[in-house]
XYZ file of C-alpha atoms in Angstrom:
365
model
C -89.390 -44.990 -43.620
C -85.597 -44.740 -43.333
C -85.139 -42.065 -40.738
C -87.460 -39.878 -38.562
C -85.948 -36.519 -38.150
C -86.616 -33.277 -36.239
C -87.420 -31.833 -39.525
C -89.095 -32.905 -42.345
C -89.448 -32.229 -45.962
C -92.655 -31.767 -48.290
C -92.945 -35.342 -49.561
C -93.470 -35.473 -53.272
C -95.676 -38.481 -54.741
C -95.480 -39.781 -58.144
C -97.604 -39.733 -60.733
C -100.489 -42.506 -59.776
C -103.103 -40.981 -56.876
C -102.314 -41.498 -53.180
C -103.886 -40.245 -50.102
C -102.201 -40.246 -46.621
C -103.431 -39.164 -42.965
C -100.454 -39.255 -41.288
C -99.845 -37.838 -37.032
C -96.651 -36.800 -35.903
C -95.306 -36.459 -32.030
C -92.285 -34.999 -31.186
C -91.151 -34.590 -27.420
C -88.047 -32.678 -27.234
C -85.335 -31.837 -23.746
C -82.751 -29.346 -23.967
C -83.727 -27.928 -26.967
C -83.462 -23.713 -26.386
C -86.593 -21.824 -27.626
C -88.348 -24.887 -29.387
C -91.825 -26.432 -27.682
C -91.235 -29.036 -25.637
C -93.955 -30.824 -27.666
C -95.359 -30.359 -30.718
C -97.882 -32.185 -32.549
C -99.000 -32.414 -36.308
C -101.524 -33.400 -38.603
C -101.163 -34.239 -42.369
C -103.514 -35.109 -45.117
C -101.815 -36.077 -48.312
C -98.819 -34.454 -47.500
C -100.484 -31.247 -46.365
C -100.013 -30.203 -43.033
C -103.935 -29.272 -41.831
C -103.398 -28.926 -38.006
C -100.678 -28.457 -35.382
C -100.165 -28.011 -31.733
C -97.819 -26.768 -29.537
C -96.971 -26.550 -25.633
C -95.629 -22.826 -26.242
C -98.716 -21.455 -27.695
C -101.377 -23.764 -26.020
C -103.807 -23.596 -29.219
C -104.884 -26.295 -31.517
C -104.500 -24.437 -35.436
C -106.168 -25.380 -38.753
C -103.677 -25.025 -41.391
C -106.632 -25.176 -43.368
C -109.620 -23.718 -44.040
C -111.617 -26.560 -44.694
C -110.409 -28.255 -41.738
C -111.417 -25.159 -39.606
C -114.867 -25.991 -40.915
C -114.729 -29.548 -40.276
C -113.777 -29.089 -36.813
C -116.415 -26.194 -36.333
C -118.989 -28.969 -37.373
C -117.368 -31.534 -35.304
C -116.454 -29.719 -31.962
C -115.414 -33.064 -29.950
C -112.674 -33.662 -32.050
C -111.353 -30.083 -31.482
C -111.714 -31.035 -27.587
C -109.622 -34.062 -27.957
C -107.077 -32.451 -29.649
C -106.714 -29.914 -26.858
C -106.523 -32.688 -24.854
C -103.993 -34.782 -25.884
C -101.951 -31.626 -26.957
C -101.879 -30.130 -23.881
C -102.746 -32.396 -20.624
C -102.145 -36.219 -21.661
C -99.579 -36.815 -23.986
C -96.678 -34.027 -23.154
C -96.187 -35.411 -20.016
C -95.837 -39.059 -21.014
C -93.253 -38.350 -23.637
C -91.311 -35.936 -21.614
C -91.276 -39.496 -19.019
C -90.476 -41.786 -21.480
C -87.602 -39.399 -22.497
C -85.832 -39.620 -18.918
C -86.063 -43.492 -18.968
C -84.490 -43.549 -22.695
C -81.422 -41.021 -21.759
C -81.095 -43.406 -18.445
C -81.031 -46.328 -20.938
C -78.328 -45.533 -23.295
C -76.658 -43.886 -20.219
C -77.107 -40.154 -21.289
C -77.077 -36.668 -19.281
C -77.988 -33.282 -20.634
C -77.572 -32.364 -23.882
C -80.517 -32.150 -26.306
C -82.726 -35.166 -26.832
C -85.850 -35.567 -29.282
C -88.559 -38.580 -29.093
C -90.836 -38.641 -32.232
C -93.812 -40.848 -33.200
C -95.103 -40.940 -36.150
C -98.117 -43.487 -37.551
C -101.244 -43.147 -40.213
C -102.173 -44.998 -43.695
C -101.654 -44.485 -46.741
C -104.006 -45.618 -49.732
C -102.553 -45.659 -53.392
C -105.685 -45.168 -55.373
C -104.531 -45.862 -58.688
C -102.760 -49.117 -57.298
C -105.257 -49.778 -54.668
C -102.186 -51.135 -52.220
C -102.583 -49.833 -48.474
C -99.943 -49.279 -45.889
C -100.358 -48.773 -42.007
C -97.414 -47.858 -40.261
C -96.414 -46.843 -36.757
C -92.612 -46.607 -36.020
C -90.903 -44.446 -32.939
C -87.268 -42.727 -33.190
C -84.633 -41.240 -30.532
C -82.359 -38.738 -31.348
C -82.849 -38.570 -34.948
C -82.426 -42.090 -35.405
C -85.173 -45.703 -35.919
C -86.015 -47.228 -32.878
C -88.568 -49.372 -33.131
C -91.371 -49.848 -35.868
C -94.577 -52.105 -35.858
C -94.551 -54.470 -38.457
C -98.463 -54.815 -39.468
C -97.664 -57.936 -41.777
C -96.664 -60.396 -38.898
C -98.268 -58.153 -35.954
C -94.649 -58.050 -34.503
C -92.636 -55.576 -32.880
C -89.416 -55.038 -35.062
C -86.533 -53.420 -32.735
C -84.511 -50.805 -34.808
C -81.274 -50.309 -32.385
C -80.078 -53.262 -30.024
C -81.616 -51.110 -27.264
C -85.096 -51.412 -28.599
C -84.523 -55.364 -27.578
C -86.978 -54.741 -24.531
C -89.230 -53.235 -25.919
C -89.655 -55.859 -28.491
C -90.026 -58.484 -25.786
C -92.646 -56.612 -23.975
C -94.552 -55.216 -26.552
C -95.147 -58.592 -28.621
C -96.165 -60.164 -25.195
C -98.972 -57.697 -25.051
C -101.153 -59.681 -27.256
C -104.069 -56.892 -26.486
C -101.879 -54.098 -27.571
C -101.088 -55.739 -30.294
C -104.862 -56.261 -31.520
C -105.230 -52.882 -30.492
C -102.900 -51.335 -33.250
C -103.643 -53.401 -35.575
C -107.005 -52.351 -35.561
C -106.039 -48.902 -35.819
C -103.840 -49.042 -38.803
C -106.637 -51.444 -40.654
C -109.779 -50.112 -39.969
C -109.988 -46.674 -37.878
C -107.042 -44.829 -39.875
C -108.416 -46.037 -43.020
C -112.456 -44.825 -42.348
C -110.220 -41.190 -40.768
C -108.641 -41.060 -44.294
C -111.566 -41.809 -45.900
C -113.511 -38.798 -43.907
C -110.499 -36.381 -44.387
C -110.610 -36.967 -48.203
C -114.505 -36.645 -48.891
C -114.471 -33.692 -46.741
C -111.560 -31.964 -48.118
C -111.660 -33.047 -51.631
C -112.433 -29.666 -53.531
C -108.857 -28.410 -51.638
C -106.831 -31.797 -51.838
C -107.919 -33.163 -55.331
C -107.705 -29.519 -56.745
C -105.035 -29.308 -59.811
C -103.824 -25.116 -60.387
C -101.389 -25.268 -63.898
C -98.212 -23.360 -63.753
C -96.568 -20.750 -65.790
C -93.193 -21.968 -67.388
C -90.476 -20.065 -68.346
C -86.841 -20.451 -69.834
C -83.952 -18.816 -67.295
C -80.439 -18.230 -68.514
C -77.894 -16.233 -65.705
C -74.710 -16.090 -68.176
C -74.462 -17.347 -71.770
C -72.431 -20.442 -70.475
C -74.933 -21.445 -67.968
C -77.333 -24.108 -68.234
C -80.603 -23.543 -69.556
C -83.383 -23.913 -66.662
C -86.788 -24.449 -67.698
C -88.730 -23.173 -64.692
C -92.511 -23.937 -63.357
C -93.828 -22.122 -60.839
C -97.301 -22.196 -59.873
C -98.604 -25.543 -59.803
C -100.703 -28.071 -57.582
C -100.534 -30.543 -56.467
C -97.057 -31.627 -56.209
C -97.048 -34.345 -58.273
C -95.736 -33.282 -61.656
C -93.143 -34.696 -63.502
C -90.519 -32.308 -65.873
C -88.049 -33.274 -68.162
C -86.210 -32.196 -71.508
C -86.524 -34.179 -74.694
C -85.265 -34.443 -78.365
C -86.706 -35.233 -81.211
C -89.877 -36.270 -79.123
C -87.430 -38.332 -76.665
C -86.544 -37.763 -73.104
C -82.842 -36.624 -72.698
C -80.878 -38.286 -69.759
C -77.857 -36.654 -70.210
C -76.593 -33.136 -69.888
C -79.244 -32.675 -67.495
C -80.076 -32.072 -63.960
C -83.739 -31.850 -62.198
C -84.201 -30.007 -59.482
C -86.472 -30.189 -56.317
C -90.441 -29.383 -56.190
C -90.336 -26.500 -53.846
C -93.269 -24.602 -52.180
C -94.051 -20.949 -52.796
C -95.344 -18.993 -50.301
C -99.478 -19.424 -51.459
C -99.587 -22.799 -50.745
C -98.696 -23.705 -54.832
C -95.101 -25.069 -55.957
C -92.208 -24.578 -58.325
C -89.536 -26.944 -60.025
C -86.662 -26.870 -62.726
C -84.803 -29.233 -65.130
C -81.421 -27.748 -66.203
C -80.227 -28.483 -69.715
C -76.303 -27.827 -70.432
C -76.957 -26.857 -74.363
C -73.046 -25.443 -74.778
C -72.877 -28.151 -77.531
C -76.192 -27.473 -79.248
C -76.088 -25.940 -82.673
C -78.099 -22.990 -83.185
C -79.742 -25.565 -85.532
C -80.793 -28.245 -83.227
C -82.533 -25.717 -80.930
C -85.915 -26.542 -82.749
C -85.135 -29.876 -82.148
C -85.489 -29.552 -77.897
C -88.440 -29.118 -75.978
C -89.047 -29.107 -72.107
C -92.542 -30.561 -70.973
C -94.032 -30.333 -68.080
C -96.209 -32.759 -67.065
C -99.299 -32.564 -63.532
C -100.698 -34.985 -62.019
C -104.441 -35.812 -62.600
C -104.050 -33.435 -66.005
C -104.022 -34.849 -69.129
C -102.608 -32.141 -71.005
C -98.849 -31.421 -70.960
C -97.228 -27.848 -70.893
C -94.551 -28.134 -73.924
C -92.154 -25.480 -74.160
C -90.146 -25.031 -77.264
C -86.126 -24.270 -76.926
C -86.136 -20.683 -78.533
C -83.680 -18.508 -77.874
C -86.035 -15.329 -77.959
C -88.005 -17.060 -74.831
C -85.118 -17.154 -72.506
C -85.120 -14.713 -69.771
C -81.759 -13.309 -68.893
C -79.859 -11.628 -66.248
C -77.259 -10.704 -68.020
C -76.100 -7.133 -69.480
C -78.585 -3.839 -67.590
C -79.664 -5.759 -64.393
C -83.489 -6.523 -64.873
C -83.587 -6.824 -69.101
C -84.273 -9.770 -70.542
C -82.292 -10.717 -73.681
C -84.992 -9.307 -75.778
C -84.743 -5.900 -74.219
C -88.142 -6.238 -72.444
C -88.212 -6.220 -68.375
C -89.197 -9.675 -67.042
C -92.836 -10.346 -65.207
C -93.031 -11.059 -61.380
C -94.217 -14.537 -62.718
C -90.488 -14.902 -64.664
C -88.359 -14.234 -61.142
C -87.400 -17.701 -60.412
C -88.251 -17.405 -56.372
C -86.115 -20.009 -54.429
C -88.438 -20.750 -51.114
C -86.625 -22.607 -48.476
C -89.027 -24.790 -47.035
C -88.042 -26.323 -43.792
C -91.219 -28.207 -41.654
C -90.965 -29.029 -38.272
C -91.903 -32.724 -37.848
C -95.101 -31.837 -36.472
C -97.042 -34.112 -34.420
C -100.629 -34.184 -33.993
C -101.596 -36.587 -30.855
C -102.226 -39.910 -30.792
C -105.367 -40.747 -33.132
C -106.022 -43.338 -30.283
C -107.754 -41.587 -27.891
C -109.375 -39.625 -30.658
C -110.445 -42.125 -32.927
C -111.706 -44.623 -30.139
C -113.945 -41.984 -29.238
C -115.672 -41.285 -32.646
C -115.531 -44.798 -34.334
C -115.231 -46.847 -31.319
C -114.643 -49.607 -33.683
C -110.807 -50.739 -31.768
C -110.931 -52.287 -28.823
C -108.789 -50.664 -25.970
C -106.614 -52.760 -24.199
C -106.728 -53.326 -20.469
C -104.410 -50.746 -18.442
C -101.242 -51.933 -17.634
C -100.759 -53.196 -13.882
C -99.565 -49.025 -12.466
C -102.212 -47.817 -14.714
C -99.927 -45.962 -16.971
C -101.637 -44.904 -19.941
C -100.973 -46.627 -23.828
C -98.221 -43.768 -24.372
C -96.350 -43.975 -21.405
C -96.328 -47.957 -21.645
C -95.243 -48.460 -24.930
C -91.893 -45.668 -24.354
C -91.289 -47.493 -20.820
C -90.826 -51.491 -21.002
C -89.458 -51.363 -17.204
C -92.999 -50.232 -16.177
């Protein structure tokens, strides 16, 4: 992880299998109509619960995580919890010591947590991670290799002192990124796994705007979003004279991507010669689409007629989404996952009984 922002992006995997549980804490000051904390839950990528101090309300994103909650109401109490009564408060300290430490007043500030797992199951390799950021930018990360505190900005320095002195802290996190996160995954994934390992195939179509444009071969449609899409010639991928475009979400939860092909120098010869495949994730079969110029949708000419004369399919609108997540939060895993595995060890409370939030955001204390 480079950078935490206030806003994240969809992630997009590659080709091999990974799964992720991944929490996300955001405290926020000065910030006009925006919670003043927000938290966030993702499995593989897919955001399945959030919280807010604005609305007060713990939301499935999903609906098999509404179930899973229904059948596991102590979870949904924890979440309230540490949405709502523990952890707001402690960031929105821990925020007034960090604008006293790099000497700020007013303005808008942001404090963001974010830790989980992440399991590559084609690979097998496993990552913990648990990093903090301040105003958009690293601050200090927990290295899980060495068990050390790494300090991201020379004002991190004290935390770094304090929190690799805390040998019990440190055994503490480690046994959350190693063993609770991992069995939490683990859960999310069996429970979830007719909605997360589902695969939906798209419908692809070639888009033209003028006659000099590039050709876009468009998907739209699929799941998950981990697909690959690319032109080739003569049965080999083409590098040149063309750009790829972003996997974007459409509104039903599916997604959409293009690869652009500039084909001003292709003889009306070659064209038999191209192809654009489109290749999911977890699906053995590839979608090839031939370069024909009797497939390509137009815009061109009457508004609404393809090039063939025919008028184009709601499927053959190439719909831009923006997507733009908040960097949603979802509490601290601690609390919760102490409480159902009770397999980490909680360390002692610090000397003014702060609690594990407020300690770690406050080296003075």
């Amino acid at each position: 992880m480079k950078k935490l922002f206030l806003f994240l992006l969809f992630c997009h995997g590659s080709s091999s299998v990974k799964h992720s549980v991944k929490y996300f804490l955001t405290a926020s000051s000065g910030l006009p109509n925006f919670p003043e904390f927000v938290g966030a839950l993702q499995v593989d990528d897919i955001l399945v619960a959030y919280c807010d101090t604005n609305t007060q309300r713990v939301e499935p994103k999903q609906e098999w995580v509404k179930l899973f909650l229904e059948k596991n109401p102590e979870h949904l109490e924890i979440y309230r919890r540490e949405c709502f009564e523990d952890v707001p408060s402690f960031f929105k300290d821990r925020i007034r010591g960090l604008k006293h430490l790099f000497r700020q007043s007013g303005g808008v500030h942001i404090l963001q947590k974010i830790t989980g797992f992440e399991w590559d199951e084609t690979t097998g390799e496993v990552i913990g991670f648990m990093q903090f950021g301040y105003d958009g930018e690293d601050f200090i990360s927990f290295d899980l290799k060495t068990k050390t505190w790494i300090a991201l900005k020379p004002e991190a320095a004290l935390f770094k002192l304090r929190w690799d002195a805390d040998k019990s802290r440190i055994t503490y996190t480690e046994s959350l990124l190693t063993q609770v996160f991992p069995e939490l995954l683990m859960d999310y994934v069996d429970y979830g796994k007719i909605f997360l390992l589902k695969t939906e195939r798209p419908s692809v179509s070639l888009l033209q705007k003028t006659p000099s444009s590039p050709l876009s071969c468009h998907a739209t449609g699929f799941y998950p979003d981990r697909a690959e899409m690319f032109w080739r010639k003569d049965g080999e991928e083409l590098h040149e004279d063309v750009e790829h475009g972003e996997i974007l979400p459409n509104h039903d939860g599916t997604f959409q991507m293009s690869v652009d092909l500039n084909i001003s120098s292709v003889t009306p010869e070659d064209w038999g010669r191209y192809e654009c495949v489109f290749h999911l994730s977890g699906v053995k079969e590839d979608i090839v689409t031939k370069l024909d110029k009797a497939e390509i949708r137009t815009n061109w000419g009457k508004t609404g007629i393809r090039n063939d004369g025919e008028k184009p399919t709601d499927r053959t609108v190439l719909i831009i989404v923006p997507v733009v997540v908040f960097i949603f939060i979802f509490i601290t895993v601690i609390g919760f996952m102490a409480h159902k595995k009770k397999k980490a060890t909680r360390p002692p409370p610090s000397s003014d009984n702060d609690t594990e939030l407020s300690t770690k955001l406050n080296p003075e204390t």
